[in-house]
Tab-separated table of N, CA and C in Angstrom:
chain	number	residue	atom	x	y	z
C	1	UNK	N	114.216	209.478	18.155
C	1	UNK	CA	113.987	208.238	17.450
C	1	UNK	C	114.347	208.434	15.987
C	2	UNK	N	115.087	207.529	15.531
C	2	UNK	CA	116.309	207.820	13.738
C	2	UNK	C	115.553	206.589	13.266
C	3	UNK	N	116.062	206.176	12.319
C	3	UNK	CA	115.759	204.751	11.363
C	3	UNK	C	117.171	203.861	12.050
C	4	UNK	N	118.250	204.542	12.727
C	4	UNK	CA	118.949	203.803	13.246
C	4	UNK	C	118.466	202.463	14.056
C	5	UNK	N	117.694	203.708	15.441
C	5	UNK	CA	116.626	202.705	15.626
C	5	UNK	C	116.084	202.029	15.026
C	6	UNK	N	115.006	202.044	14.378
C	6	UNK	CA	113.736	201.327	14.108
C	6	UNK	C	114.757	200.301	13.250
C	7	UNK	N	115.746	200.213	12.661
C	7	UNK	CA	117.045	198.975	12.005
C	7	UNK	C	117.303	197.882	12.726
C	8	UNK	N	117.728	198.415	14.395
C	8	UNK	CA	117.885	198.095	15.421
C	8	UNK	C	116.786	196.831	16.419
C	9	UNK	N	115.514	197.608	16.429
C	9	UNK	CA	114.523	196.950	16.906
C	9	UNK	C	114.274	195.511	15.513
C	10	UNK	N	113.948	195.741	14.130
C	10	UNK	CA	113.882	194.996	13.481
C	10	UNK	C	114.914	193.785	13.835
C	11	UNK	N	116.464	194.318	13.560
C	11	UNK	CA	117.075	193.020	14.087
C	11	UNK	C	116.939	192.651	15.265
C	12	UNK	N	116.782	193.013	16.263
C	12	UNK	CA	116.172	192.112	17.733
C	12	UNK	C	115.363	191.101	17.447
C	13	UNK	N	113.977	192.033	16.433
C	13	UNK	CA	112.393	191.129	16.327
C	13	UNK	C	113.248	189.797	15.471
C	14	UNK	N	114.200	189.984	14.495
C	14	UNK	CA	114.714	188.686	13.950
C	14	UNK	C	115.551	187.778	14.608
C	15	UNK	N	116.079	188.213	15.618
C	15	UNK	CA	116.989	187.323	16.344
C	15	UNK	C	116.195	186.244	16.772
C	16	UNK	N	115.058	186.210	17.442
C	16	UNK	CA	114.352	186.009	18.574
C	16	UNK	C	112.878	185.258	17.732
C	17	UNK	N	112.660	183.678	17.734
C	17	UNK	CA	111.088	183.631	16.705
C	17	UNK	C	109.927	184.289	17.814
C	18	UNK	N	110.149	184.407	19.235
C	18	UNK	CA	109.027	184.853	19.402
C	18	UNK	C	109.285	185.883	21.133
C	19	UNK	N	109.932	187.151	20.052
C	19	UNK	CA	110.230	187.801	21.128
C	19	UNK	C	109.175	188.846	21.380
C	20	UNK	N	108.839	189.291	22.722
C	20	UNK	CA	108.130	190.645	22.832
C	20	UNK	C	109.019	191.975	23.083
C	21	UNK	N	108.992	192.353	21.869
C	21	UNK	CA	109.982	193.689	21.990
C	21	UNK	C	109.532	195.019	22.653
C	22	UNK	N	110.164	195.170	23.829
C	22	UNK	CA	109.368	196.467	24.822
C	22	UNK	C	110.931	197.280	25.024
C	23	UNK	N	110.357	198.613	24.376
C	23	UNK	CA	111.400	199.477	24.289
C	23	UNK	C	110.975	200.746	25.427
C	24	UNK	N	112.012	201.157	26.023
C	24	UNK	CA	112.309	202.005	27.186
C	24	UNK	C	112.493	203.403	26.586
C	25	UNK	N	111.534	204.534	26.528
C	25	UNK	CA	111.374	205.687	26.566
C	25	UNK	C	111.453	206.997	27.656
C	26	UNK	N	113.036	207.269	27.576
C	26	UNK	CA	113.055	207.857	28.745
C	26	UNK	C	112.595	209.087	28.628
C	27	UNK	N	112.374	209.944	29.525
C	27	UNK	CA	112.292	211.274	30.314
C	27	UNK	C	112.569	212.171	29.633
C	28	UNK	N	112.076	213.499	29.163
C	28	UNK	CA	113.185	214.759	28.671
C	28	UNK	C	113.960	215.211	30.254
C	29	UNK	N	113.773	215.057	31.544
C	29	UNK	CA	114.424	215.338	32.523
C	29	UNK	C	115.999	214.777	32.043
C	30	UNK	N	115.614	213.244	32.016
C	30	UNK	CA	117.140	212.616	32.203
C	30	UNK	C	117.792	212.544	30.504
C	31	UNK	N	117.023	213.012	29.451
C	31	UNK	CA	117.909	213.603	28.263
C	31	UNK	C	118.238	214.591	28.436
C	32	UNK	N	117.588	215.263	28.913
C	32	UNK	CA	118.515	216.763	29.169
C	32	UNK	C	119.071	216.624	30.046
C	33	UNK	N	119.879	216.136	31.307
C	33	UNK	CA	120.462	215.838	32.416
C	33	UNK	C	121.961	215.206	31.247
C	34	UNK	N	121.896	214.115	30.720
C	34	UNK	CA	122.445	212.952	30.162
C	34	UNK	C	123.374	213.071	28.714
C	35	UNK	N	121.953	213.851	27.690
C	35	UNK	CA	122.662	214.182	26.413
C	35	UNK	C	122.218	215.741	25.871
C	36	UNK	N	121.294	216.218	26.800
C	36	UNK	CA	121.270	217.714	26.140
C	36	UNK	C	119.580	217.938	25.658
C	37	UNK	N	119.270	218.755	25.411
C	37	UNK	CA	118.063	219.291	24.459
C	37	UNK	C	117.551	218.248	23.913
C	38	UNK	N	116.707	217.408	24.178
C	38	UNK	CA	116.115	216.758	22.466
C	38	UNK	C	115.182	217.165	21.596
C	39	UNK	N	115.531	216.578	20.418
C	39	UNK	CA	114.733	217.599	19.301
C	39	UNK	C	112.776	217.073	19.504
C	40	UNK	N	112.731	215.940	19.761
C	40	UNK	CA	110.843	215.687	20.585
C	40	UNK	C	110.841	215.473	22.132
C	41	UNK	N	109.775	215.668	22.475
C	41	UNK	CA	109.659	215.866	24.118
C	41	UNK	C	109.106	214.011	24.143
C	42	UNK	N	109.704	213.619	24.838
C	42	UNK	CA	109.024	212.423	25.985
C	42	UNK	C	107.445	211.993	24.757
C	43	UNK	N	107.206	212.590	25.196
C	43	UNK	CA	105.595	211.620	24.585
C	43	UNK	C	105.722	211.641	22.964
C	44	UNK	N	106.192	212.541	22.038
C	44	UNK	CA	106.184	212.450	20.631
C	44	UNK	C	107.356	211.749	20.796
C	45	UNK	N	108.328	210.978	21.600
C	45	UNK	CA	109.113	210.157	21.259
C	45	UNK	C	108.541	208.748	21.324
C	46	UNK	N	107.577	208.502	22.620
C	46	UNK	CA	107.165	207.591	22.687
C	46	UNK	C	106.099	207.206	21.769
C	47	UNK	N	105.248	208.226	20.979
C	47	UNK	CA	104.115	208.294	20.211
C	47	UNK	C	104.970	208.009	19.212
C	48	UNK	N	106.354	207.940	18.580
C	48	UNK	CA	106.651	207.734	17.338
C	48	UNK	C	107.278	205.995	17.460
C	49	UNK	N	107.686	206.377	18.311
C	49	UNK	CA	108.011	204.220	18.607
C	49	UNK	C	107.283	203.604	18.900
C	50	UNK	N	106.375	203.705	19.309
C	50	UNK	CA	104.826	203.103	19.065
C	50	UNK	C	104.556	203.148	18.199
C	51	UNK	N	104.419	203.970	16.939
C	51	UNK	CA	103.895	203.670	15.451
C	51	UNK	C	105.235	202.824	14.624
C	52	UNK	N	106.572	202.140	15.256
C	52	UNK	CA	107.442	201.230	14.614
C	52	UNK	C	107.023	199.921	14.456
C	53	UNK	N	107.077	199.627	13.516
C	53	UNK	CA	106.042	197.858	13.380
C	53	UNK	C	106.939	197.308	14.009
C	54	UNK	N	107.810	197.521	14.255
C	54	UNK	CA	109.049	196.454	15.051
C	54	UNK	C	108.351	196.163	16.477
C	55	UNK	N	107.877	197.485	16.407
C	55	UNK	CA	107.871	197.445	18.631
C	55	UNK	C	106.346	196.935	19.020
C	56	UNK	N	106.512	196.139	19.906
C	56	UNK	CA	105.200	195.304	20.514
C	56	UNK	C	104.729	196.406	21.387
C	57	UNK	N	105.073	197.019	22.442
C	57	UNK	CA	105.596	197.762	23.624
C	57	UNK	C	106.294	198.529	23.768
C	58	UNK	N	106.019	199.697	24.720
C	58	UNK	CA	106.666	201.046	24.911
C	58	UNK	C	106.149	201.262	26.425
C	59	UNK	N	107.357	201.812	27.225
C	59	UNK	CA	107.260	202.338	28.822
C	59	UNK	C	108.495	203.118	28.867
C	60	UNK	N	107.874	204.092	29.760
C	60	UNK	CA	108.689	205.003	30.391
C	60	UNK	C	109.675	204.252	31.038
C	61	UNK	N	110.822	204.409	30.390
C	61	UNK	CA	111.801	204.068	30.824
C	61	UNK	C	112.548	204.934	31.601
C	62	UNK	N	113.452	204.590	33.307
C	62	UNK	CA	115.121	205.605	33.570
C	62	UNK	C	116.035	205.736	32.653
C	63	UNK	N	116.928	206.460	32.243
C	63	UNK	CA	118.036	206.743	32.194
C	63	UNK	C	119.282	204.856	33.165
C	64	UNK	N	118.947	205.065	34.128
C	64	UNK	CA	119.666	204.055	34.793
C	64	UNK	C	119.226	202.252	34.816
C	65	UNK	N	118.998	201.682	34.535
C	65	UNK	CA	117.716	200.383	34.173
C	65	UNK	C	118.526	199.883	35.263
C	66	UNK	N	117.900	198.978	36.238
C	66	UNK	CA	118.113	197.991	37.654
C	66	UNK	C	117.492	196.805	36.748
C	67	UNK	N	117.717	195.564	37.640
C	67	UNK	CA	117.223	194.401	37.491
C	67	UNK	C	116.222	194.435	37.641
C	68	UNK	N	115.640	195.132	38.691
C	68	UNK	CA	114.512	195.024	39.518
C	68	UNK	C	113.267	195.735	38.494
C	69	UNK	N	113.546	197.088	37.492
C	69	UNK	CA	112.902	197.644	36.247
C	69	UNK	C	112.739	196.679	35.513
C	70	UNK	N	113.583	195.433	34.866
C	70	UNK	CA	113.421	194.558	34.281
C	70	UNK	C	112.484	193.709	34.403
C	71	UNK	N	112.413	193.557	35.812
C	71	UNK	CA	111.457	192.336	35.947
C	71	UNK	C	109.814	192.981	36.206
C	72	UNK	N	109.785	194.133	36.489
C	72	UNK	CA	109.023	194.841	36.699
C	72	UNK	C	108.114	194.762	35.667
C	73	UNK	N	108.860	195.194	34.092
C	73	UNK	CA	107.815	195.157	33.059
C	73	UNK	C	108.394	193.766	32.208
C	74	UNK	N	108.698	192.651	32.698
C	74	UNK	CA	108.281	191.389	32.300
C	74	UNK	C	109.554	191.083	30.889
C	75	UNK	N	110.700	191.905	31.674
C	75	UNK	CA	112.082	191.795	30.299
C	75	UNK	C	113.186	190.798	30.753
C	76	UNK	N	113.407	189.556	30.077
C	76	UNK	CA	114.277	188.738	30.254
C	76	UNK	C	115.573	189.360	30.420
C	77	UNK	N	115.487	190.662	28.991
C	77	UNK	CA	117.359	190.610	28.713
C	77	UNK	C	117.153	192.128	28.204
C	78	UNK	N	118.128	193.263	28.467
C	78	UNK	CA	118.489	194.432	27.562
C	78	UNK	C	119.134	194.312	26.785
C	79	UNK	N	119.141	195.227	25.731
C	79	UNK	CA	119.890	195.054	24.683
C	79	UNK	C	120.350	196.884	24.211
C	80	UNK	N	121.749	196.487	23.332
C	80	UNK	CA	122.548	197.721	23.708
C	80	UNK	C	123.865	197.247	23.041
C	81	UNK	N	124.830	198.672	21.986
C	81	UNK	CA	126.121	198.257	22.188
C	81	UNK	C	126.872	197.864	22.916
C	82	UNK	N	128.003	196.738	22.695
C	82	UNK	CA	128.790	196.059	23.775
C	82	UNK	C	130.081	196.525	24.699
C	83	UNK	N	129.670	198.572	23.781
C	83	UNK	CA	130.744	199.170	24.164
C	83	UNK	C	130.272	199.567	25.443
C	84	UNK	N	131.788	199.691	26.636
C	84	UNK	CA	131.162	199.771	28.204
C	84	UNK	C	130.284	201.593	28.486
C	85	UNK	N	129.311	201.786	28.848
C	85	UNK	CA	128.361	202.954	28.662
C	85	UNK	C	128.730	203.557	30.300
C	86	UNK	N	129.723	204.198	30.002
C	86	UNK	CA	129.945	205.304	31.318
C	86	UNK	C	128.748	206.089	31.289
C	87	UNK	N	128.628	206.512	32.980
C	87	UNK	CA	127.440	207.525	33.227
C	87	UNK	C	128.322	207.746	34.792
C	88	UNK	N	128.457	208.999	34.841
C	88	UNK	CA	128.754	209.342	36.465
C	88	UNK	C	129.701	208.915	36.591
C	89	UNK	N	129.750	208.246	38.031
C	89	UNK	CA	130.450	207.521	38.958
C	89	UNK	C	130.406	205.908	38.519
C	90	UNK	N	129.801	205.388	37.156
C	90	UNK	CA	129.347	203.749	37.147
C	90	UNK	C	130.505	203.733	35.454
C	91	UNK	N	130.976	202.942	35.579
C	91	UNK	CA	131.942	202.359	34.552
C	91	UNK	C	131.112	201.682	33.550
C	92	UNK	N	130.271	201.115	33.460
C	92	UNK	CA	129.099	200.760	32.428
C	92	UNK	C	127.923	200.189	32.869
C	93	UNK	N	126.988	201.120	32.759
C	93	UNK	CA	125.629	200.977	33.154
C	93	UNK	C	124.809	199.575	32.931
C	94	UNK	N	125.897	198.788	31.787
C	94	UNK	CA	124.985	197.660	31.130
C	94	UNK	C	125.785	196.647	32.364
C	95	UNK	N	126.962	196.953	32.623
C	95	UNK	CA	127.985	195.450	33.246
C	95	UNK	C	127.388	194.791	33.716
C	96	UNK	N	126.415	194.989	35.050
C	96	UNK	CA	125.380	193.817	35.704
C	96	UNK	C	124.677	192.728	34.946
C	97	UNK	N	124.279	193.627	34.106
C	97	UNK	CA	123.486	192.584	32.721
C	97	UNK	C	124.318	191.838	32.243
C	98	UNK	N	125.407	192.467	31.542
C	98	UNK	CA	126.845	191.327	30.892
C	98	UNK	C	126.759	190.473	31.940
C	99	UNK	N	127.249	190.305	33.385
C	99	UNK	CA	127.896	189.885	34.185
C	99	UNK	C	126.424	188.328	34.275
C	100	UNK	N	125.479	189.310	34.158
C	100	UNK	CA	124.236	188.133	34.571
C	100	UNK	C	123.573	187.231	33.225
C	101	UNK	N	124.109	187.936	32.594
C	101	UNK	CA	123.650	187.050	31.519
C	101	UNK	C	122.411	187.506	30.825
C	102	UNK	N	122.226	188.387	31.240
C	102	UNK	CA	120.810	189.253	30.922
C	102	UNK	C	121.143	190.709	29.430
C	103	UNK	N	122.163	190.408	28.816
C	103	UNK	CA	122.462	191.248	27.844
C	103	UNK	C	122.606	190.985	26.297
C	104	UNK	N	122.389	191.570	25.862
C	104	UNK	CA	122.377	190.973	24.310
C	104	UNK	C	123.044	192.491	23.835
C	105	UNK	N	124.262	192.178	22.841
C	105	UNK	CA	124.496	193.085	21.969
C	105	UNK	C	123.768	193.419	20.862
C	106	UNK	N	124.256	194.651	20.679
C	106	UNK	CA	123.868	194.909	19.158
C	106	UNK	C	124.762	195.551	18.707
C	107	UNK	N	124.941	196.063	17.640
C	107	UNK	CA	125.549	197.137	16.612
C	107	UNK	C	124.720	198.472	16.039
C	108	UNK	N	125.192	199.235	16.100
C	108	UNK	CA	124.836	200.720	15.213
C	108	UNK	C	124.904	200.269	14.068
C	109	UNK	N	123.895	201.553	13.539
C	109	UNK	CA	123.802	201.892	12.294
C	109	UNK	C	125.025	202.807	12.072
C	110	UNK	N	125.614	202.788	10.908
C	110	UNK	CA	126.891	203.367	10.741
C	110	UNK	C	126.185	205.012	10.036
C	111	UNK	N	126.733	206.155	10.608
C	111	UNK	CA	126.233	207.443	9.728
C	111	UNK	C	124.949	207.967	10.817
C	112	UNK	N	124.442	207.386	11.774
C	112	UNK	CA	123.235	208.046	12.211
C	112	UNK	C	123.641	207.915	14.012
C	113	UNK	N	123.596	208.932	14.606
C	113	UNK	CA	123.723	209.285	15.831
C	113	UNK	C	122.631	210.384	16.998
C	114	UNK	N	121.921	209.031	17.645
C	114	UNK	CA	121.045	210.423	18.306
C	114	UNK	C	121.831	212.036	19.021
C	115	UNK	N	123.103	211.605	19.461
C	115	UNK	CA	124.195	212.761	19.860
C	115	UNK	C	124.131	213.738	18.696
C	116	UNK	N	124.502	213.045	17.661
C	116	UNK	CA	125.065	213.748	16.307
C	116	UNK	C	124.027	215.082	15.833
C	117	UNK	N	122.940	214.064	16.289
C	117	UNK	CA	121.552	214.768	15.256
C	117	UNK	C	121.375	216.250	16.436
């Protein structure tokens, strides 16, 4: 978790006059599977996005999000760069969402990369 984030969640909370912002905290299994080592384990990630005034909500999130996760914890729409997010064998993990209408872009913070860091 960067200030990239917490930039990120702020502009959502402004898009939206009365959105409930519930952010997806995945696994150290599927970061280390996905992007490698992370520098906090699972719960001091989730314990630090929980203290973001941006965020209403925090759940253990997959690595892979279904429709069916969505509706599960009560999420209209994901949100995410609009660039297509290869994983595996899937050409972009978000496309279903594009395709359904269930996606909202965003943009990076320019200079800050959870990869990078």
């Amino acid at each position: 978790f960067h200030y990239g984030h917490a930039r990120l969640f702020e502009k959502i909370k402004k898009m939206f006059k009365h959105v409930h912002l519930i952010i997806g905290v995945c696994l150290d299994t599927d970061i280390i599977q996905s992007k490698g080592m992370p520098i906090m384990n699972d719960q001091e990630r989730r314990e630090s996005v929980t203290h973001c005034k941006w965020v209403d909500e925090v759940v253990e999130g997959p690595w892979v999000i279904t429709e069916e996760y969505l509706d599960k914890i009560g999420a209209h729409y994901i949100a995410h760069d609009p660039e297509p997010y290869k994983y595996k064998n899937i050409d972009d993990l978000y496309g279903v969402f594009k395709e359904k209408k269930r996606f909202i872009a965003t943009t990076r913070t320019d200079g800050i990369s959870t990869t990078d860091i």
